[in-house]
Short mmCIF file of C-alpha atoms (C1' of nucleotides) in Angstrom, two decimals:
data_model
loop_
_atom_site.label_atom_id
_atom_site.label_comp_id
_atom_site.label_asym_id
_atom_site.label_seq_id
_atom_site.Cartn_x
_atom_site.Cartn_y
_atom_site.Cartn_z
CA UNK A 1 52.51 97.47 162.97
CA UNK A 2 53.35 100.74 161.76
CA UNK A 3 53.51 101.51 158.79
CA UNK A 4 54.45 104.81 158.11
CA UNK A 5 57.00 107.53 160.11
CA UNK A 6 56.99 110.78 159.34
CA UNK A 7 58.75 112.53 161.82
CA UNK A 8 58.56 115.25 160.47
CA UNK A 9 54.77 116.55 161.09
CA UNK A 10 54.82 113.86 163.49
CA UNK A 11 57.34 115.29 165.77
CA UNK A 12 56.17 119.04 165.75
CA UNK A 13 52.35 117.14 166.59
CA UNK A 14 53.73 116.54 169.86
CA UNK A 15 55.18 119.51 170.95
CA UNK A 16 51.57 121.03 170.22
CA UNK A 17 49.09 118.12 170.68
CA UNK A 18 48.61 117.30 174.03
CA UNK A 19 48.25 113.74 174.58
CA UNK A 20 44.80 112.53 174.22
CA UNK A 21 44.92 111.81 177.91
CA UNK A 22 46.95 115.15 178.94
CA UNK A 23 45.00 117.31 176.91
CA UNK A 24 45.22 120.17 178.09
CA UNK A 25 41.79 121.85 177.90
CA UNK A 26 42.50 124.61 175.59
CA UNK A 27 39.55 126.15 177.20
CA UNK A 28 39.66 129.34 173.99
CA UNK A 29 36.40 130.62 174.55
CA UNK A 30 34.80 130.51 171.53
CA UNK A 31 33.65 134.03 172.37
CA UNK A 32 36.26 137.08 171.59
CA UNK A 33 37.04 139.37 174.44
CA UNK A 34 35.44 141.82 172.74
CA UNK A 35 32.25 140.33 172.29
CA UNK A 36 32.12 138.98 175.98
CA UNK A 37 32.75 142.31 177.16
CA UNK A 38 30.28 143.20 175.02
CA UNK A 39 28.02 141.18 176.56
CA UNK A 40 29.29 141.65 180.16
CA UNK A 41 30.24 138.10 179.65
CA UNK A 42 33.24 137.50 182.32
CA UNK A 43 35.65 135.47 181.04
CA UNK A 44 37.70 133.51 183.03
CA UNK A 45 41.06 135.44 183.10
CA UNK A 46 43.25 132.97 183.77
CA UNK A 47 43.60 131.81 180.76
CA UNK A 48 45.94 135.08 178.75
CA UNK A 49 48.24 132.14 177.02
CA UNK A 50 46.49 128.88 176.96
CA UNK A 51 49.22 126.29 176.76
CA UNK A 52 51.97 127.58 174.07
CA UNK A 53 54.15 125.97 175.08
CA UNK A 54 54.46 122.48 176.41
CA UNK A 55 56.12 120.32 177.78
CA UNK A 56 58.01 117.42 176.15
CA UNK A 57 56.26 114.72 177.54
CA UNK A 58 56.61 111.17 176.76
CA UNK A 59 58.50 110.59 174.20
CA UNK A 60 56.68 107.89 172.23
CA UNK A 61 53.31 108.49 171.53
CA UNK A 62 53.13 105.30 169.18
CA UNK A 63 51.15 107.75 166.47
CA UNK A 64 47.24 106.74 166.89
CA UNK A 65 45.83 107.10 170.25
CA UNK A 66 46.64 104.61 172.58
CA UNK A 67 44.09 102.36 171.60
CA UNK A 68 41.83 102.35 168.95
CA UNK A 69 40.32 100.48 171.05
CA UNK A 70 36.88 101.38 171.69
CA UNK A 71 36.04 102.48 174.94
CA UNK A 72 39.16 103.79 176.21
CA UNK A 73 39.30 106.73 178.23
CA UNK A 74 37.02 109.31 179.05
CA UNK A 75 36.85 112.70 177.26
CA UNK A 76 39.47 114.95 178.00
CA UNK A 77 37.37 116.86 180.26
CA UNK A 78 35.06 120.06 178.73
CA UNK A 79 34.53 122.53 180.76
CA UNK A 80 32.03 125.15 180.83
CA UNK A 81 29.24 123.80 178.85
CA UNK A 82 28.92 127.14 176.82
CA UNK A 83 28.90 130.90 177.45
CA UNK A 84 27.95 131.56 173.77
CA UNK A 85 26.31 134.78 174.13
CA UNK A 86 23.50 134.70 171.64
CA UNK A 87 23.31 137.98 171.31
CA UNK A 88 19.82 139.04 171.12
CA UNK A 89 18.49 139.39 168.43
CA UNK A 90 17.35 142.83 168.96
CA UNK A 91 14.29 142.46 168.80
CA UNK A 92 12.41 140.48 171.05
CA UNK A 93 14.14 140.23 173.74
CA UNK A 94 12.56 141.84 176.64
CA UNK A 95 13.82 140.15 179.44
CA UNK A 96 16.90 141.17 178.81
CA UNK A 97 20.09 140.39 180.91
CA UNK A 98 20.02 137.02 181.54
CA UNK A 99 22.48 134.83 181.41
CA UNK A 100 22.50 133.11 178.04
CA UNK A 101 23.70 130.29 177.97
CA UNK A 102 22.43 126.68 177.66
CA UNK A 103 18.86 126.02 175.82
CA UNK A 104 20.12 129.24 173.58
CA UNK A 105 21.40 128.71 170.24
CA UNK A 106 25.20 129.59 169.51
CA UNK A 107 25.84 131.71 167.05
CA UNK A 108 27.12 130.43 163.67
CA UNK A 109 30.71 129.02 164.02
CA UNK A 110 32.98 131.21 162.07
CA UNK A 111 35.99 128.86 160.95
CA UNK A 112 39.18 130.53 160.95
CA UNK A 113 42.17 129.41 158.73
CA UNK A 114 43.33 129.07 162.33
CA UNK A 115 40.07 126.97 163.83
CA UNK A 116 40.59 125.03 160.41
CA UNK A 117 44.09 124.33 161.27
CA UNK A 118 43.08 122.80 164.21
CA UNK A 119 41.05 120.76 162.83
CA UNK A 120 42.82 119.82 159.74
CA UNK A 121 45.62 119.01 161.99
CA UNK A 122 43.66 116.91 164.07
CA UNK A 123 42.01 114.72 161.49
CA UNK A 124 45.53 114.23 159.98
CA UNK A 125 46.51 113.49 163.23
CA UNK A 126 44.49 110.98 164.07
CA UNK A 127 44.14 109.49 160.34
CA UNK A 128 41.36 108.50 158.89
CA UNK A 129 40.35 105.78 160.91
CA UNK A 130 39.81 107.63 163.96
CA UNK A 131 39.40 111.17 162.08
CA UNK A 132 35.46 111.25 163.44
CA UNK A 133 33.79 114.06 164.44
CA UNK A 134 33.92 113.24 168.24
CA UNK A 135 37.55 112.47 168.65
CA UNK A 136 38.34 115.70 166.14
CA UNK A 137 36.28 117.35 168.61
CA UNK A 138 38.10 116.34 171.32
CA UNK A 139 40.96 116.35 170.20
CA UNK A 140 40.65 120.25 168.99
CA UNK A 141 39.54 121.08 172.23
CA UNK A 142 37.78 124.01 171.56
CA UNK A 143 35.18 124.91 173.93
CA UNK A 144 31.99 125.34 172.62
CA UNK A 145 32.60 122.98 169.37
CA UNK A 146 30.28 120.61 168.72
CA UNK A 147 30.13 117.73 167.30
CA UNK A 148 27.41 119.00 165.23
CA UNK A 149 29.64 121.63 163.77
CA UNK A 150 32.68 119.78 163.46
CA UNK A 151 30.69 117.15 161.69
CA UNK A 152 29.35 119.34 159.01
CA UNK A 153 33.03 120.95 158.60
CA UNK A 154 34.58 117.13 158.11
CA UNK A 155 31.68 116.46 155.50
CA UNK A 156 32.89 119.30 153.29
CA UNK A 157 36.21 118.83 154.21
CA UNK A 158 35.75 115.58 152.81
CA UNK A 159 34.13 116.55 149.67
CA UNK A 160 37.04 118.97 148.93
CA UNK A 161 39.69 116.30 148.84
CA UNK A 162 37.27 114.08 146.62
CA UNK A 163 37.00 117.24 144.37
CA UNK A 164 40.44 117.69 143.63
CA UNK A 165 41.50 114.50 143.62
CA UNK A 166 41.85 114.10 140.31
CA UNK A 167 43.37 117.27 139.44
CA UNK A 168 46.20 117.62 140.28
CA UNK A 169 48.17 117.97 137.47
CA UNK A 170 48.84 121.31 136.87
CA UNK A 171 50.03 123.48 139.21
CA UNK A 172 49.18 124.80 142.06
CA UNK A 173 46.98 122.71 143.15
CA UNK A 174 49.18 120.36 144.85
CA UNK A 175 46.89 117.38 145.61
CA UNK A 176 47.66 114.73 145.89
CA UNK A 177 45.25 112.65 146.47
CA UNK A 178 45.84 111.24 149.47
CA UNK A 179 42.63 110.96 150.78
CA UNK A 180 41.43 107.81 149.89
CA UNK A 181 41.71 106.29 152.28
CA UNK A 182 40.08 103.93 152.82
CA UNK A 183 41.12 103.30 155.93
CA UNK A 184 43.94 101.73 156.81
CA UNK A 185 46.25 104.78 156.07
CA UNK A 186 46.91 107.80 157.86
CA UNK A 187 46.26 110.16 155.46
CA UNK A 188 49.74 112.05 154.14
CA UNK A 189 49.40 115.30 152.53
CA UNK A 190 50.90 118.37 153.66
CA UNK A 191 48.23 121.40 154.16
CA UNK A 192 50.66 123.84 155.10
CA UNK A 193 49.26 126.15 153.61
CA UNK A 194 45.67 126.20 155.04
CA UNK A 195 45.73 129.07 156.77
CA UNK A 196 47.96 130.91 154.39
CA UNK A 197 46.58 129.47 151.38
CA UNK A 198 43.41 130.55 152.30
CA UNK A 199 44.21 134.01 152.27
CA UNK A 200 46.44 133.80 149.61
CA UNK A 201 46.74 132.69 146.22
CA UNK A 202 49.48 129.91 146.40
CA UNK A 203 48.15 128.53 143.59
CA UNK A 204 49.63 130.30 140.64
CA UNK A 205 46.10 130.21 139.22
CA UNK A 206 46.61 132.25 136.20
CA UNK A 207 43.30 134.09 136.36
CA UNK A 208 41.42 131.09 133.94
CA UNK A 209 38.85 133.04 131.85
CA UNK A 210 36.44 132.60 134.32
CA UNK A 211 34.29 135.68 135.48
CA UNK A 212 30.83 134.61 136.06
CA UNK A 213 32.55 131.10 138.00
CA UNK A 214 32.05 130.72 141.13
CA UNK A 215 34.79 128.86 142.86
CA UNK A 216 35.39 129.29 146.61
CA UNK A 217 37.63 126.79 146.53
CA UNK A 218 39.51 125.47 149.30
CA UNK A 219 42.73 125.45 149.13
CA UNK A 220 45.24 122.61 151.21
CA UNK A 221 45.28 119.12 151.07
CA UNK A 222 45.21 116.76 154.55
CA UNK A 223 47.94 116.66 156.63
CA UNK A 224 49.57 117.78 159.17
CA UNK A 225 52.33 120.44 159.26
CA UNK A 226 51.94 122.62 162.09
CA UNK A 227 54.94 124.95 163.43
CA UNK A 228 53.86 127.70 165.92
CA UNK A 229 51.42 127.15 168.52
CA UNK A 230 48.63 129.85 168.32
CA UNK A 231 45.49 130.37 170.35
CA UNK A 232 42.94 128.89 168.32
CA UNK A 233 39.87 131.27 168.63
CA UNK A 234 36.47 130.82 167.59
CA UNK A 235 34.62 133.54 166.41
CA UNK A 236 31.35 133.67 166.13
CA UNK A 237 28.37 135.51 164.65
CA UNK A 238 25.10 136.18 164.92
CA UNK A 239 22.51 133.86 163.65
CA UNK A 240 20.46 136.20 161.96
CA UNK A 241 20.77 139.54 160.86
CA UNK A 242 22.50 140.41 157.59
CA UNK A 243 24.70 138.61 156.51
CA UNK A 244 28.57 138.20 155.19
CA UNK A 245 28.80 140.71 152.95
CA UNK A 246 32.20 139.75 151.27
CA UNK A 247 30.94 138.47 148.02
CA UNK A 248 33.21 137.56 144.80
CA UNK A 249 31.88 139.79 142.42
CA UNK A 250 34.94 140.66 141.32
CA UNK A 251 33.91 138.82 137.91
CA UNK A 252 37.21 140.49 136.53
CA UNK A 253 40.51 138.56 136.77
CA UNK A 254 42.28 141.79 137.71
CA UNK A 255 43.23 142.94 140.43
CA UNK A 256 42.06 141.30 143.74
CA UNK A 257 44.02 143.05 145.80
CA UNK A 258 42.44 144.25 149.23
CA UNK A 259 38.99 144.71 148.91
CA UNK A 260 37.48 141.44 149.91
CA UNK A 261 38.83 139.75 152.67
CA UNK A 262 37.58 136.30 153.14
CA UNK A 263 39.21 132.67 154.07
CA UNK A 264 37.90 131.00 151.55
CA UNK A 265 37.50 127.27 151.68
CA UNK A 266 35.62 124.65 151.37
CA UNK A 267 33.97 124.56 147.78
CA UNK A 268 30.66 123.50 146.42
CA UNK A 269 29.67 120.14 145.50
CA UNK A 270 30.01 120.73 142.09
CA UNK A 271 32.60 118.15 140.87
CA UNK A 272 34.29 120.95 138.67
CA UNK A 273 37.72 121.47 138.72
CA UNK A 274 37.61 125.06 138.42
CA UNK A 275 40.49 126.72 140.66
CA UNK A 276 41.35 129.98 141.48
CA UNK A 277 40.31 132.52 143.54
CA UNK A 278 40.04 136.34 143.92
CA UNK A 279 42.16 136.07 147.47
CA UNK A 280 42.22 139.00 149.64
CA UNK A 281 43.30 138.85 152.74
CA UNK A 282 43.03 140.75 155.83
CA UNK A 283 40.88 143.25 156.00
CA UNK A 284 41.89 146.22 158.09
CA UNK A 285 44.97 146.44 156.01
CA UNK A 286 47.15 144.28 156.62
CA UNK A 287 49.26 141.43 155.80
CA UNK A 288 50.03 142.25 152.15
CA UNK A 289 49.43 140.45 149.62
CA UNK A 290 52.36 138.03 149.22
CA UNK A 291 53.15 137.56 145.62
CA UNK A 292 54.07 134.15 144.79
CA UNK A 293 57.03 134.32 142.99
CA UNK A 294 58.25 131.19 143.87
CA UNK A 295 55.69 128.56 142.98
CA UNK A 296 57.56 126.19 144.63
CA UNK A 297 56.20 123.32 145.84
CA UNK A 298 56.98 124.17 149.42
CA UNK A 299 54.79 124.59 151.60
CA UNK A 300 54.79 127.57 154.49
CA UNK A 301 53.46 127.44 157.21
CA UNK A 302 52.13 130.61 159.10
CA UNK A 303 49.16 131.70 160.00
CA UNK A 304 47.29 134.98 159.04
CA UNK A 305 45.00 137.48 160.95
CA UNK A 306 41.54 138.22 159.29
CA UNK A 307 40.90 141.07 161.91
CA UNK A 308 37.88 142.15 160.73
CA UNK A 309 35.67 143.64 162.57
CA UNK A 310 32.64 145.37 162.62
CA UNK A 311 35.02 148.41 162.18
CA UNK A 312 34.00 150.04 159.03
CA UNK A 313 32.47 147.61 156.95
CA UNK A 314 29.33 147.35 158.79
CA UNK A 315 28.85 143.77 160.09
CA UNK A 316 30.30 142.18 162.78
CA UNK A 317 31.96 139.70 162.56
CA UNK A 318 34.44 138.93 165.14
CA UNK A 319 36.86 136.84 163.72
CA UNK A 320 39.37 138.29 166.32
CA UNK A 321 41.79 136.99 167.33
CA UNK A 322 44.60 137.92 169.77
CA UNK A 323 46.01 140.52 168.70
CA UNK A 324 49.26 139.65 169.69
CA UNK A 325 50.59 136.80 168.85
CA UNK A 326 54.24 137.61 168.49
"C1'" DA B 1 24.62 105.46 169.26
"C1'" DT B 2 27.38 107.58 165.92
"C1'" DC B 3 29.06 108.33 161.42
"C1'" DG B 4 28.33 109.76 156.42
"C1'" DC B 5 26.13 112.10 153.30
"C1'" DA B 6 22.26 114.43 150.54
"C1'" DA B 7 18.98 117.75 150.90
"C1'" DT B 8 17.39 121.76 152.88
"C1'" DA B 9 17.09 125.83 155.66
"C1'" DT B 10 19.11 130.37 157.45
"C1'" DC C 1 28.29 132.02 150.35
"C1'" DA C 2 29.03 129.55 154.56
"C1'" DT C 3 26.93 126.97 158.20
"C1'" DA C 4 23.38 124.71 160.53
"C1'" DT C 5 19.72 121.17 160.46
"C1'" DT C 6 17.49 117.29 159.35
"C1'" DG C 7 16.59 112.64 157.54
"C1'" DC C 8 17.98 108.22 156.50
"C1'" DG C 9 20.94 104.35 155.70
"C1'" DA C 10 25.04 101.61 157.50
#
DNA sequence: ATCGCAATAT
DNA sequence: CATATTGCGA
């Protein structure tokens, strides 16, 4: 009853996706370092590489999860309920050092091209069928996701692929519409370039006389094409306080070069095809800008830092991530 | 009970 | 602008 082998994806999927049943609880905190320190938050050092690497086990994971079946197994096993420091607001709080933690809100998820990954990887993973907010959040094992925030992610995730599904036509955008779905078919697209698309311009967008357009856009398609394993970290944000700063108002096709960082992706509900983007990219200075002079249809697959932090600019947002990464 | 999605709030 | 929340139907 399969229908479709790709070993390609397929085969780097299980070198990095644990086995619904080994899962290896990726325990990432969804807090930075910096921030728990911040916060006098000890984090449970025994976790410096989460599971990089792993180990080859079976061999045949027959693609879905063993068993659509309903009721199968228990969870993969969660484990601290959630250290989210909610960082006080500043102004209330009185009490003052206790331990924040359950009956406190989070902080707003941040998703990372890398968090994204995850997730995009999961849903094409698991394929439409079984691409539901609870098994994506299992499956992502991220501690302190919700289903809640997956949930709202997959809903614009959703809409994205709807939105470009009909362009795909000229260039850059790569579509293909696999989404449909309907069920029955593990969704095929490639998304490579999440991450990196999100950062930068694959899409050899020429800048479309459009100033006053908004258009976040969100760059990749569904599938799976992971290659590295990488921590996947969480960052997270306050819930009030000012807010993201990082704004297109470039207006002026002309040169978004550093400036504005930003992941961009995800896009309105608009159904407008408008494409293109004002990229940017890291934020402390880094990762340059790679031109796309080869709009080939390949796509890479690598993932970029947004290390930007509070640093200069003013906000905080820890979108951190470990540093090192070799 | 959970998903899916629009609307709405922050 | 990106997320979070909420409400309601399936």
């Amino acid at each position: 009853m399969r229908e479709e082998e790709e070993p390609n994806w397929f085969a780097r999927w299980e070198e990095q996706l644990p086995s619904p049943e080994e899962l290896t609880p990726l325990s990432q905190t969804l807090i930075t370092p910096d921030l728990a320190i911040a916060f006098d938050i000890p984090i449970a050092a025994s976790n410096p590489i989460p599971n990089p690497s792993l180990h080859h086990l079976h061999p045949a994971p027959a693609l879905p999860p063993p068993a659509p079946a309903p009721s199968s197994q228990p969870p993969p096993d969660f484990d601290s309920p959630d250290h989210l420091s909610a960082a006080a607001s500043g102004g209330g709080s009185g009490g003052g050092g206790d331990e924040p933690a359950r009956t406190l809100k989070r902080p707003r998820l941040v998703w990372t091209p890398q968090l994204h990954k995850r997730f995009v990887d999961a849903v094409a993973h698991l394929g439409i069928k079984n691409a539901v907010p609870k098994t994506i959040m299992q499956l992502m094992s991220v501690d302190g996701l919700t289903r809640e925030n997956v949930a709202s992610h997959l809903q614009k995730y959703r809409l994205y692929l709807k939105r470009m599904q009909g362009l795909s036509s000229s260039a850059g955008g790569a579509a293909g519409g696999a989404a449909g779905g309907g069920a029955g078919g593990p969704i095929s697209a490639a998304d490579a370039a999440t991450d990196q698309l999100f950062a930068s311009g694959p899409v050899p967008h020429h800048f479309l006389g459009r100033g006053p357009g908004p258009e976040p856009f969100m760059p990749f398609v569904p599938v799976a094409a992971l290659q590295h394993h990488q921590q996947i970290t969480a960052a997270v944000q306050q819930q009030h306080q000012q807010q993201y700063y990082h704004q297109r108002h470039m207006g002026h096709f002309g040169s978004p070069t550093t400036g504005g960082y930003d992941h961009g992706f995800l896009a309105r509900t608009v159904p407008q095809p408008r494409m293109h983007r004002t990229v940017g990219s890291a934020a402390v200075g880094l990762v340059p800008p790679p031109p796309p002079p080869a709009p080939s249809a390949a796509s890479y697959v690598e993932d970029l830092e947004s290390g930007s932090r509070g640093a200069g600019g003013g906000r905080r947002v820890l979108t951190l991530f470990p540093t090192g990464k070799d």
